[in-house]
Amino acid sequence: MILLIRSLFKQVRKPVLAYAIGTSLYLLMLALLYPSMMKTGLLEAKLEALPPEVLKAFQYDKVTGFDNVLDLLGGNYYGLIFQVIASLFLLSLAARLVARPIDNGELIVYLAAPITRNAYTFAVAIVMGIASMVLVGLNGLVLMVSDWWMTDISIDDVILWRIQLNALLLLLAIGAFTLFVATLFDEERRAFSLAGSVLVLSIVLTILSELSDKTEWLRYLSVFSLFNTTQLLEGTDHFLLHSILLLVLCLVFLTGALVQFGRRSLSI
């Protein structure tokens, strides 16, 4: 199992590091620019010019203001941007590890060895979990280093890692979903299209829910409603509930992937 996990992770190592390093550099840039942005007042002026609906979609909250860099990152990364990145990140992993090997017949090499379908599916889930931890962990470490490095940045470590944990659970839930969808089809294109469509719809529903009070109920149809940085920064009681729901979703889809992949016929 360990050798299988190492082999699978080696296949996705470059894209995982690319996502992790790229997003971390973006966070570092925002953290370094934060003091000058606050001194000049350009950020507040820019936000005042935007419609309230746009601010809500990106999870900006004028009430909390920008007392620290996490308030800035809540809208510039951990909102709509993170939803898109998380979707693309996990869609690409599921395609590389499951949908593509089924499509091109590569999976038969693994199954010809003393490796069961459940073992392969579970190994893929572990690799996707490790990849998610690399992304979230490096993001958090970069922000901690920037906090130690610059005196003008004030980051609450508890809130920071609460956000990272919530982000990790979101990635695990989406990863389990994309893994489940990848086990449904023999063609990579069909699996990618279905999972991608559902995730895009979830993002759209999150945006529409912020447009007015009449559409607010739409947010409950999107998994991204379980990762709200505004609530995390305000210290509301939703963190534990959202974490439990994301963990349940992860377990449900992972179980579904194991059952589905174990009993289906493969045209390879």
PDB file of C-alpha atoms in Angstrom:
ATOM      1  CA  MET A   1       0.000   0.000   0.000  1.00  0.00           C
ATOM      2  CA  ILE A   2       2.804   2.421   0.887  1.00  0.00           C
ATOM      3  CA  LEU A   3       4.553   1.735  -2.410  1.00  0.00           C
ATOM      4  CA  LEU A   4       1.287   2.319  -4.277  1.00  0.00           C
ATOM      5  CA  ILE A   5       0.724   5.613  -2.487  1.00  0.00           C
ATOM      6  CA  ARG A   6       4.272   6.734  -3.267  1.00  0.00           C
ATOM      7  CA  SER A   7       3.834   5.774  -6.909  1.00  0.00           C
ATOM      8  CA  LEU A   8       0.535   7.631  -7.235  1.00  0.00           C
ATOM      9  CA  PHE A   9       1.807  10.728  -5.435  1.00  0.00           C
ATOM     10  CA  LYS A  10       4.837  10.813  -7.722  1.00  0.00           C
ATOM     11  CA  GLN A  11       2.463  11.121 -10.678  1.00  0.00           C
ATOM     12  CA  VAL A  12       0.823  14.254  -9.263  1.00  0.00           C
ATOM     13  CA  ARG A  13       3.765  15.729  -7.359  1.00  0.00           C
ATOM     14  CA  LYS A  14       4.507  18.496  -9.854  1.00  0.00           C
ATOM     15  CA  PRO A  15       0.956  19.894 -10.142  1.00  0.00           C
ATOM     16  CA  VAL A  16       0.461  19.643  -6.373  1.00  0.00           C
ATOM     17  CA  LEU A  17       3.643  21.611  -5.702  1.00  0.00           C
ATOM     18  CA  ALA A  18       2.707  24.082  -8.437  1.00  0.00           C
ATOM     19  CA  TYR A  19      -0.656  24.808  -6.803  1.00  0.00           C
ATOM     20  CA  ALA A  20       0.808  24.909  -3.281  1.00  0.00           C
ATOM     21  CA  ILE A  21       3.771  27.143  -4.125  1.00  0.00           C
ATOM     22  CA  GLY A  22       1.773  29.370  -6.464  1.00  0.00           C
ATOM     23  CA  THR A  23      -1.010  30.076  -3.969  1.00  0.00           C
ATOM     24  CA  SER A  24       1.497  30.519  -1.134  1.00  0.00           C
ATOM     25  CA  LEU A  25       3.455  33.103  -3.120  1.00  0.00           C
ATOM     26  CA  TYR A  26       0.196  34.926  -3.819  1.00  0.00           C
ATOM     27  CA  LEU A  27      -0.635  34.954  -0.102  1.00  0.00           C
ATOM     28  CA  LEU A  28       2.889  36.146   0.723  1.00  0.00           C
ATOM     29  CA  MET A  29       2.564  38.975  -1.791  1.00  0.00           C
ATOM     30  CA  LEU A  30      -0.731  40.133  -0.277  1.00  0.00           C
ATOM     31  CA  ALA A  31       0.717  39.936   3.221  1.00  0.00           C
ATOM     32  CA  LEU A  32       3.746  42.003   2.250  1.00  0.00           C
ATOM     33  CA  LEU A  33       1.589  44.591   0.478  1.00  0.00           C
ATOM     34  CA  TYR A  34      -0.925  44.820   3.322  1.00  0.00           C
ATOM     35  CA  PRO A  35       0.870  47.541   5.387  1.00  0.00           C
ATOM     36  CA  SER A  36       1.322  49.900   2.423  1.00  0.00           C
ATOM     37  CA  MET A  37      -2.237  49.267   1.208  1.00  0.00           C
ATOM     38  CA  MET A  38      -3.597  50.264   4.595  1.00  0.00           C
ATOM     39  CA  LYS A  39      -1.425  53.372   4.861  1.00  0.00           C
ATOM     40  CA  THR A  40      -2.443  54.721   1.475  1.00  0.00           C
ATOM     41  CA  GLY A  41      -6.135  53.940   1.957  1.00  0.00           C
ATOM     42  CA  LEU A  42      -6.395  52.682  -1.633  1.00  0.00           C
ATOM     43  CA  LEU A  43      -7.993  49.422  -0.554  1.00  0.00           C
ATOM     44  CA  GLU A  44     -10.912  51.053   1.251  1.00  0.00           C
ATOM     45  CA  ALA A  45     -11.479  53.439  -1.650  1.00  0.00           C
ATOM     46  CA  LYS A  46     -11.547  50.568  -4.119  1.00  0.00           C
ATOM     47  CA  LEU A  47     -13.993  48.573  -2.024  1.00  0.00           C
ATOM     48  CA  GLU A  48     -16.299  51.540  -1.564  1.00  0.00           C
ATOM     49  CA  ALA A  49     -16.657  51.727  -5.338  1.00  0.00           C
ATOM     50  CA  LEU A  50     -17.822  48.111  -5.630  1.00  0.00           C
ATOM     51  CA  PRO A  51     -21.481  47.046  -5.309  1.00  0.00           C
ATOM     52  CA  PRO A  52     -22.406  45.351  -2.020  1.00  0.00           C
ATOM     53  CA  GLU A  53     -23.334  42.151  -3.894  1.00  0.00           C
ATOM     54  CA  VAL A  54     -19.807  41.865  -5.297  1.00  0.00           C
ATOM     55  CA  LEU A  55     -18.305  42.343  -1.849  1.00  0.00           C
ATOM     56  CA  LYS A  56     -20.516  39.581  -0.454  1.00  0.00           C
ATOM     57  CA  ALA A  57     -19.590  37.213  -3.272  1.00  0.00           C
ATOM     58  CA  PHE A  58     -15.900  37.668  -2.433  1.00  0.00           C
ATOM     59  CA  GLN A  59     -16.707  37.482   1.307  1.00  0.00           C
ATOM     60  CA  TYR A  60     -15.686  41.029   2.147  1.00  0.00           C
ATOM     61  CA  ASP A  61     -17.284  42.471   5.247  1.00  0.00           C
ATOM     62  CA  LYS A  62     -17.172  46.229   5.775  1.00  0.00           C
ATOM     63  CA  VAL A  63     -18.231  45.776   9.401  1.00  0.00           C
ATOM     64  CA  THR A  64     -15.135  43.838  10.420  1.00  0.00           C
ATOM     65  CA  GLY A  65     -12.923  46.139   8.355  1.00  0.00           C
ATOM     66  CA  PHE A  66      -9.260  45.285   7.812  1.00  0.00           C
ATOM     67  CA  ASP A  67      -7.778  45.112  11.283  1.00  0.00           C
ATOM     68  CA  ASN A  68      -5.292  42.459  10.152  1.00  0.00           C
ATOM     69  CA  VAL A  69      -4.100  40.730   7.025  1.00  0.00           C
ATOM     70  CA  LEU A  70      -6.586  37.864   7.461  1.00  0.00           C
ATOM     71  CA  ASP A  71      -9.435  40.303   6.822  1.00  0.00           C
ATOM     72  CA  LEU A  72      -7.800  41.160   3.507  1.00  0.00           C
ATOM     73  CA  LEU A  73      -7.141  37.526   2.597  1.00  0.00           C
ATOM     74  CA  GLY A  74     -10.734  36.604   3.424  1.00  0.00           C
ATOM     75  CA  GLY A  75     -11.832  38.369   0.252  1.00  0.00           C
ATOM     76  CA  ASN A  76      -8.724  38.227  -1.909  1.00  0.00           C
ATOM     77  CA  TYR A  77      -8.105  34.493  -1.556  1.00  0.00           C
ATOM     78  CA  TYR A  78     -10.311  32.565   0.862  1.00  0.00           C
ATOM     79  CA  GLY A  79     -13.522  33.541  -0.906  1.00  0.00           C
ATOM     80  CA  LEU A  80     -14.468  33.037  -4.522  1.00  0.00           C
ATOM     81  CA  ILE A  81     -10.843  32.636  -5.615  1.00  0.00           C
ATOM     82  CA  PHE A  82     -10.280  29.695  -3.275  1.00  0.00           C
ATOM     83  CA  GLN A  83     -13.479  28.031  -4.463  1.00  0.00           C
ATOM     84  CA  VAL A  84     -12.246  28.093  -8.054  1.00  0.00           C
ATOM     85  CA  ILE A  85      -8.733  26.936  -7.103  1.00  0.00           C
ATOM     86  CA  ALA A  86     -10.064  24.099  -4.932  1.00  0.00           C
ATOM     87  CA  SER A  87     -12.330  22.889  -7.741  1.00  0.00           C
ATOM     88  CA  LEU A  88      -9.603  22.912 -10.400  1.00  0.00           C
ATOM     89  CA  PHE A  89      -7.037  21.404  -8.023  1.00  0.00           C
ATOM     90  CA  LEU A  90      -9.119  18.381  -7.077  1.00  0.00           C
ATOM     91  CA  LEU A  91     -10.661  17.879 -10.500  1.00  0.00           C
ATOM     92  CA  SER A  92      -7.177  17.591 -11.969  1.00  0.00           C
ATOM     93  CA  LEU A  93      -6.095  15.111  -9.279  1.00  0.00           C
ATOM     94  CA  ALA A  94      -9.149  12.887  -9.741  1.00  0.00           C
ATOM     95  CA  ALA A  95      -8.666  12.942 -13.502  1.00  0.00           C
ATOM     96  CA  ARG A  96      -4.966  12.029 -13.280  1.00  0.00           C
ATOM     97  CA  LEU A  97      -5.367   9.300 -10.679  1.00  0.00           C
ATOM     98  CA  VAL A  98      -8.660   7.607 -11.589  1.00  0.00           C
ATOM     99  CA  ALA A  99     -10.485   8.816 -14.715  1.00  0.00           C
ATOM    100  CA  ARG A 100      -7.441   8.906 -17.002  1.00  0.00           C
ATOM    101  CA  PRO A 101      -6.026   5.465 -15.975  1.00  0.00           C
ATOM    102  CA  ILE A 102      -9.448   3.919 -16.615  1.00  0.00           C
ATOM    103  CA  ASP A 103      -9.776   5.745 -19.938  1.00  0.00           C
ATOM    104  CA  ASN A 104      -6.383   4.771 -21.355  1.00  0.00           C
ATOM    105  CA  GLY A 105      -6.233   1.285 -19.841  1.00  0.00           C
ATOM    106  CA  GLU A 106      -3.347   2.064 -17.494  1.00  0.00           C
ATOM    107  CA  LEU A 107      -5.361   0.848 -14.520  1.00  0.00           C
ATOM    108  CA  ILE A 108      -5.095  -2.746 -15.701  1.00  0.00           C
ATOM    109  CA  VAL A 109      -1.382  -2.638 -14.835  1.00  0.00           C
ATOM    110  CA  TYR A 110      -2.198  -1.905 -11.199  1.00  0.00           C
ATOM    111  CA  LEU A 111      -5.041  -4.431 -10.997  1.00  0.00           C
ATOM    112  CA  ALA A 112      -2.853  -7.121 -12.587  1.00  0.00           C
ATOM    113  CA  ALA A 113      -0.602  -6.832  -9.554  1.00  0.00           C
ATOM    114  CA  PRO A 114      -1.799  -8.059  -6.137  1.00  0.00           C
ATOM    115  CA  ILE A 115      -3.765  -4.822  -5.656  1.00  0.00           C
ATOM    116  CA  THR A 116      -7.518  -4.842  -5.107  1.00  0.00           C
ATOM    117  CA  ARG A 117      -9.857  -2.168  -6.408  1.00  0.00           C
ATOM    118  CA  ASN A 118     -10.635  -1.002  -2.892  1.00  0.00           C
ATOM    119  CA  ALA A 119      -6.937  -0.746  -2.120  1.00  0.00           C
ATOM    120  CA  TYR A 120      -6.349   1.358  -5.233  1.00  0.00           C
ATOM    121  CA  THR A 121      -9.339   3.627  -4.481  1.00  0.00           C
ATOM    122  CA  PHE A 122      -8.260   4.060  -0.876  1.00  0.00           C
ATOM    123  CA  ALA A 123      -4.695   4.834  -1.975  1.00  0.00           C
ATOM    124  CA  VAL A 124      -5.995   7.513  -4.351  1.00  0.00           C
ATOM    125  CA  ALA A 125      -8.054   9.017  -1.521  1.00  0.00           C
ATOM    126  CA  ILE A 126      -4.947   9.127   0.707  1.00  0.00           C
ATOM    127  CA  VAL A 127      -2.905  10.792  -2.043  1.00  0.00           C
ATOM    128  CA  MET A 128      -5.614  13.412  -2.573  1.00  0.00           C
ATOM    129  CA  GLY A 129      -5.710  13.975   1.181  1.00  0.00           C
ATOM    130  CA  ILE A 130      -1.930  14.401   1.325  1.00  0.00           C
ATOM    131  CA  ALA A 131      -2.070  16.818  -1.609  1.00  0.00           C
ATOM    132  CA  SER A 132      -4.749  18.852   0.168  1.00  0.00           C
ATOM    133  CA  MET A 133      -2.667  18.977   3.348  1.00  0.00           C
ATOM    134  CA  VAL A 134       0.375  20.133   1.375  1.00  0.00           C
ATOM    135  CA  LEU A 135      -1.622  22.972  -0.179  1.00  0.00           C
ATOM    136  CA  VAL A 136      -3.294  24.120   3.040  1.00  0.00           C
ATOM    137  CA  GLY A 137      -0.236  23.536   5.225  1.00  0.00           C
ATOM    138  CA  LEU A 138       2.138  25.512   3.016  1.00  0.00           C
ATOM    139  CA  ASN A 139      -0.377  28.352   2.780  1.00  0.00           C
ATOM    140  CA  GLY A 140      -0.596  28.523   6.569  1.00  0.00           C
ATOM    141  CA  LEU A 141       3.157  28.287   7.134  1.00  0.00           C
ATOM    142  CA  VAL A 142       3.840  31.102   4.661  1.00  0.00           C
ATOM    143  CA  LEU A 143       1.399  33.366   6.488  1.00  0.00           C
ATOM    144  CA  MET A 144       2.984  32.507   9.847  1.00  0.00           C
ATOM    145  CA  VAL A 145       6.447  33.296   8.480  1.00  0.00           C
ATOM    146  CA  SER A 146       5.218  36.617   7.099  1.00  0.00           C
ATOM    147  CA  ASP A 147       3.746  37.425  10.517  1.00  0.00           C
ATOM    148  CA  TRP A 148       7.092  36.723  12.228  1.00  0.00           C
ATOM    149  CA  TRP A 149       9.000  38.603   9.539  1.00  0.00           C
ATOM    150  CA  MET A 150       7.014  41.851   9.439  1.00  0.00           C
ATOM    151  CA  THR A 151       5.959  43.803  12.503  1.00  0.00           C
ATOM    152  CA  ASP A 152       3.110  45.583  10.695  1.00  0.00           C
ATOM    153  CA  ILE A 153       1.232  42.319  10.114  1.00  0.00           C
ATOM    154  CA  SER A 154      -0.978  41.049  12.906  1.00  0.00           C
ATOM    155  CA  ILE A 155      -2.210  37.469  12.508  1.00  0.00           C
ATOM    156  CA  ASP A 156      -4.108  35.527  15.128  1.00  0.00           C
ATOM    157  CA  ASP A 157      -2.635  32.018  14.888  1.00  0.00           C
ATOM    158  CA  VAL A 158      -5.794  30.410  16.279  1.00  0.00           C
ATOM    159  CA  ILE A 159      -8.010  32.023  13.651  1.00  0.00           C
ATOM    160  CA  LEU A 160      -5.433  31.337  10.938  1.00  0.00           C
ATOM    161  CA  TRP A 161      -5.311  27.606  11.574  1.00  0.00           C
ATOM    162  CA  ARG A 162      -9.061  27.447  12.119  1.00  0.00           C
ATOM    163  CA  ILE A 163      -9.421  28.795   8.584  1.00  0.00           C
ATOM    164  CA  GLN A 164      -6.813  26.322   7.325  1.00  0.00           C
ATOM    165  CA  LEU A 165      -8.559  23.391   9.013  1.00  0.00           C
ATOM    166  CA  ASN A 166     -11.921  24.417   7.571  1.00  0.00           C
ATOM    167  CA  ALA A 167     -10.268  24.790   4.146  1.00  0.00           C
ATOM    168  CA  LEU A 168      -8.691  21.333   4.475  1.00  0.00           C
ATOM    169  CA  LEU A 169     -12.022  19.718   5.327  1.00  0.00           C
ATOM    170  CA  LEU A 170     -13.586  21.468   2.328  1.00  0.00           C
ATOM    171  CA  LEU A 171     -10.837  20.078   0.092  1.00  0.00           C
ATOM    172  CA  LEU A 172     -11.319  16.582   1.523  1.00  0.00           C
ATOM    173  CA  ALA A 173     -15.072  16.725   0.888  1.00  0.00           C
ATOM    174  CA  ILE A 174     -14.644  17.979  -2.687  1.00  0.00           C
ATOM    175  CA  GLY A 175     -11.866  15.469  -3.258  1.00  0.00           C
ATOM    176  CA  ALA A 176     -14.075  12.580  -2.138  1.00  0.00           C
ATOM    177  CA  PHE A 177     -16.830  13.839  -4.442  1.00  0.00           C
ATOM    178  CA  THR A 178     -14.542  14.097  -7.478  1.00  0.00           C
ATOM    179  CA  LEU A 179     -13.149  10.642  -6.675  1.00  0.00           C
ATOM    180  CA  PHE A 180     -16.672   9.215  -6.533  1.00  0.00           C
ATOM    181  CA  VAL A 181     -17.606  10.769  -9.885  1.00  0.00           C
ATOM    182  CA  ALA A 182     -14.360   9.521 -11.445  1.00  0.00           C
ATOM    183  CA  THR A 183     -15.331   5.933 -10.552  1.00  0.00           C
ATOM    184  CA  LEU A 184     -18.653   6.253 -12.409  1.00  0.00           C
ATOM    185  CA  PHE A 185     -17.332   6.534 -15.959  1.00  0.00           C
ATOM    186  CA  ASP A 186     -14.842   4.887 -18.274  1.00  0.00           C
ATOM    187  CA  GLU A 187     -14.109   8.174 -20.068  1.00  0.00           C
ATOM    188  CA  GLU A 188     -12.048  10.929 -18.451  1.00  0.00           C
ATOM    189  CA  ARG A 189     -13.974  13.603 -20.346  1.00  0.00           C
ATOM    190  CA  ARG A 190     -17.361  12.528 -18.981  1.00  0.00           C
ATOM    191  CA  ALA A 191     -16.123  12.283 -15.396  1.00  0.00           C
ATOM    192  CA  PHE A 192     -14.391  15.663 -15.606  1.00  0.00           C
ATOM    193  CA  SER A 193     -17.459  17.290 -17.186  1.00  0.00           C
ATOM    194  CA  LEU A 194     -19.934  16.014 -14.590  1.00  0.00           C
ATOM    195  CA  ALA A 195     -17.806  16.805 -11.530  1.00  0.00           C
ATOM    196  CA  GLY A 196     -16.797  20.165 -12.993  1.00  0.00           C
ATOM    197  CA  SER A 197     -20.395  21.090 -13.774  1.00  0.00           C
ATOM    198  CA  VAL A 198     -21.526  20.328 -10.230  1.00  0.00           C
ATOM    199  CA  LEU A 199     -18.692  22.375  -8.714  1.00  0.00           C
ATOM    200  CA  VAL A 200     -19.301  25.308 -11.083  1.00  0.00           C
ATOM    201  CA  LEU A 201     -22.998  25.179 -10.197  1.00  0.00           C
ATOM    202  CA  SER A 202     -22.075  25.256  -6.506  1.00  0.00           C
ATOM    203  CA  ILE A 203     -19.949  28.364  -7.065  1.00  0.00           C
ATOM    204  CA  VAL A 204     -22.749  30.049  -9.037  1.00  0.00           C
ATOM    205  CA  LEU A 205     -25.285  29.228  -6.319  1.00  0.00           C
ATOM    206  CA  THR A 206     -22.985  30.762  -3.701  1.00  0.00           C
ATOM    207  CA  ILE A 207     -22.741  33.969  -5.756  1.00  0.00           C
ATOM    208  CA  LEU A 208     -26.490  34.114  -6.442  1.00  0.00           C
ATOM    209  CA  SER A 209     -27.274  33.628  -2.762  1.00  0.00           C
ATOM    210  CA  GLU A 210     -25.536  36.909  -1.988  1.00  0.00           C
ATOM    211  CA  LEU A 211     -27.457  39.010  -4.513  1.00  0.00           C
ATOM    212  CA  SER A 212     -30.562  39.537  -2.381  1.00  0.00           C
ATOM    213  CA  ASP A 213     -32.452  38.243   0.629  1.00  0.00           C
ATOM    214  CA  LYS A 214     -34.824  36.351  -1.684  1.00  0.00           C
ATOM    215  CA  THR A 215     -32.015  34.216  -3.077  1.00  0.00           C
ATOM    216  CA  GLU A 216     -30.172  33.680   0.210  1.00  0.00           C
ATOM    217  CA  TRP A 217     -31.609  30.167   0.535  1.00  0.00           C
ATOM    218  CA  LEU A 218     -29.560  29.057  -2.489  1.00  0.00           C
ATOM    219  CA  ARG A 219     -26.400  29.018  -0.377  1.00  0.00           C
ATOM    220  CA  TYR A 220     -27.633  25.892   1.411  1.00  0.00           C
ATOM    221  CA  LEU A 221     -27.454  24.020  -1.916  1.00  0.00           C
ATOM    222  CA  SER A 222     -23.720  24.696  -2.240  1.00  0.00           C
ATOM    223  CA  VAL A 223     -20.923  22.920  -0.400  1.00  0.00           C
ATOM    224  CA  PHE A 224     -18.963  26.184  -0.394  1.00  0.00           C
ATOM    225  CA  SER A 225     -21.408  27.641   2.117  1.00  0.00           C
ATOM    226  CA  LEU A 226     -19.637  25.410   4.662  1.00  0.00           C
ATOM    227  CA  PHE A 227     -16.463  27.472   4.298  1.00  0.00           C
ATOM    228  CA  ASN A 228     -17.238  31.093   5.135  1.00  0.00           C
ATOM    229  CA  THR A 229     -14.227  33.160   6.156  1.00  0.00           C
ATOM    230  CA  THR A 230     -16.398  36.064   7.276  1.00  0.00           C
ATOM    231  CA  GLN A 231     -17.980  33.862   9.927  1.00  0.00           C
ATOM    232  CA  LEU A 232     -14.595  32.425  10.876  1.00  0.00           C
ATOM    233  CA  LEU A 233     -13.111  35.897  11.339  1.00  0.00           C
ATOM    234  CA  GLU A 234     -16.104  37.004  13.386  1.00  0.00           C
ATOM    235  CA  GLY A 235     -15.724  33.957  15.629  1.00  0.00           C
ATOM    236  CA  THR A 236     -19.247  32.606  15.173  1.00  0.00           C
ATOM    237  CA  ASP A 237     -20.277  29.133  16.291  1.00  0.00           C
ATOM    238  CA  HIS A 238     -20.589  27.735  12.757  1.00  0.00           C
ATOM    239  CA  PHE A 239     -17.045  26.353  12.611  1.00  0.00           C
ATOM    240  CA  LEU A 240     -17.733  23.087  14.462  1.00  0.00           C
ATOM    241  CA  LEU A 241     -21.008  22.419  12.634  1.00  0.00           C
ATOM    242  CA  HIS A 242     -19.483  23.126   9.230  1.00  0.00           C
ATOM    243  CA  SER A 243     -16.479  20.931  10.020  1.00  0.00           C
ATOM    244  CA  ILE A 244     -18.703  18.010  11.005  1.00  0.00           C
ATOM    245  CA  LEU A 245     -20.855  18.371   7.880  1.00  0.00           C
ATOM    246  CA  LEU A 246     -17.781  18.487   5.620  1.00  0.00           C
ATOM    247  CA  LEU A 247     -16.347  15.401   7.315  1.00  0.00           C
ATOM    248  CA  VAL A 248     -19.652  13.566   6.865  1.00  0.00           C
ATOM    249  CA  LEU A 249     -19.754  14.508   3.167  1.00  0.00           C
ATOM    250  CA  CYS A 250     -16.193  13.258   2.776  1.00  0.00           C
ATOM    251  CA  LEU A 251     -16.985   9.899   4.367  1.00  0.00           C
ATOM    252  CA  VAL A 252     -20.212   9.483   2.392  1.00  0.00           C
ATOM    253  CA  PHE A 253     -18.598  10.095  -1.004  1.00  0.00           C
ATOM    254  CA  LEU A 254     -15.516   8.063  -0.119  1.00  0.00           C
ATOM    255  CA  THR A 255     -17.723   5.123   0.862  1.00  0.00           C
ATOM    256  CA  GLY A 256     -19.670   5.578  -2.355  1.00  0.00           C
ATOM    257  CA  ALA A 257     -16.443   5.528  -4.383  1.00  0.00           C
ATOM    258  CA  LEU A 258     -15.252   2.331  -2.704  1.00  0.00           C
ATOM    259  CA  VAL A 259     -18.580   0.566  -3.236  1.00  0.00           C
ATOM    260  CA  GLN A 260     -19.089   1.783  -6.793  1.00  0.00           C
ATOM    261  CA  PHE A 261     -15.573   1.055  -8.001  1.00  0.00           C
ATOM    262  CA  GLY A 262     -15.534  -2.330  -6.317  1.00  0.00           C
ATOM    263  CA  ARG A 263     -18.632  -3.685  -8.054  1.00  0.00           C
ATOM    264  CA  ARG A 264     -18.617  -2.053 -11.500  1.00  0.00           C
ATOM    265  CA  SER A 265     -17.407  -3.615 -14.745  1.00  0.00           C
ATOM    266  CA  LEU A 266     -14.371  -1.920 -16.271  1.00  0.00           C
ATOM    267  CA  SER A 267     -14.016  -1.708 -20.032  1.00  0.00           C
ATOM    268  CA  ILE A 268     -10.202  -1.876 -20.005  1.00  0.00           C
TER     269      ILE A 268
END
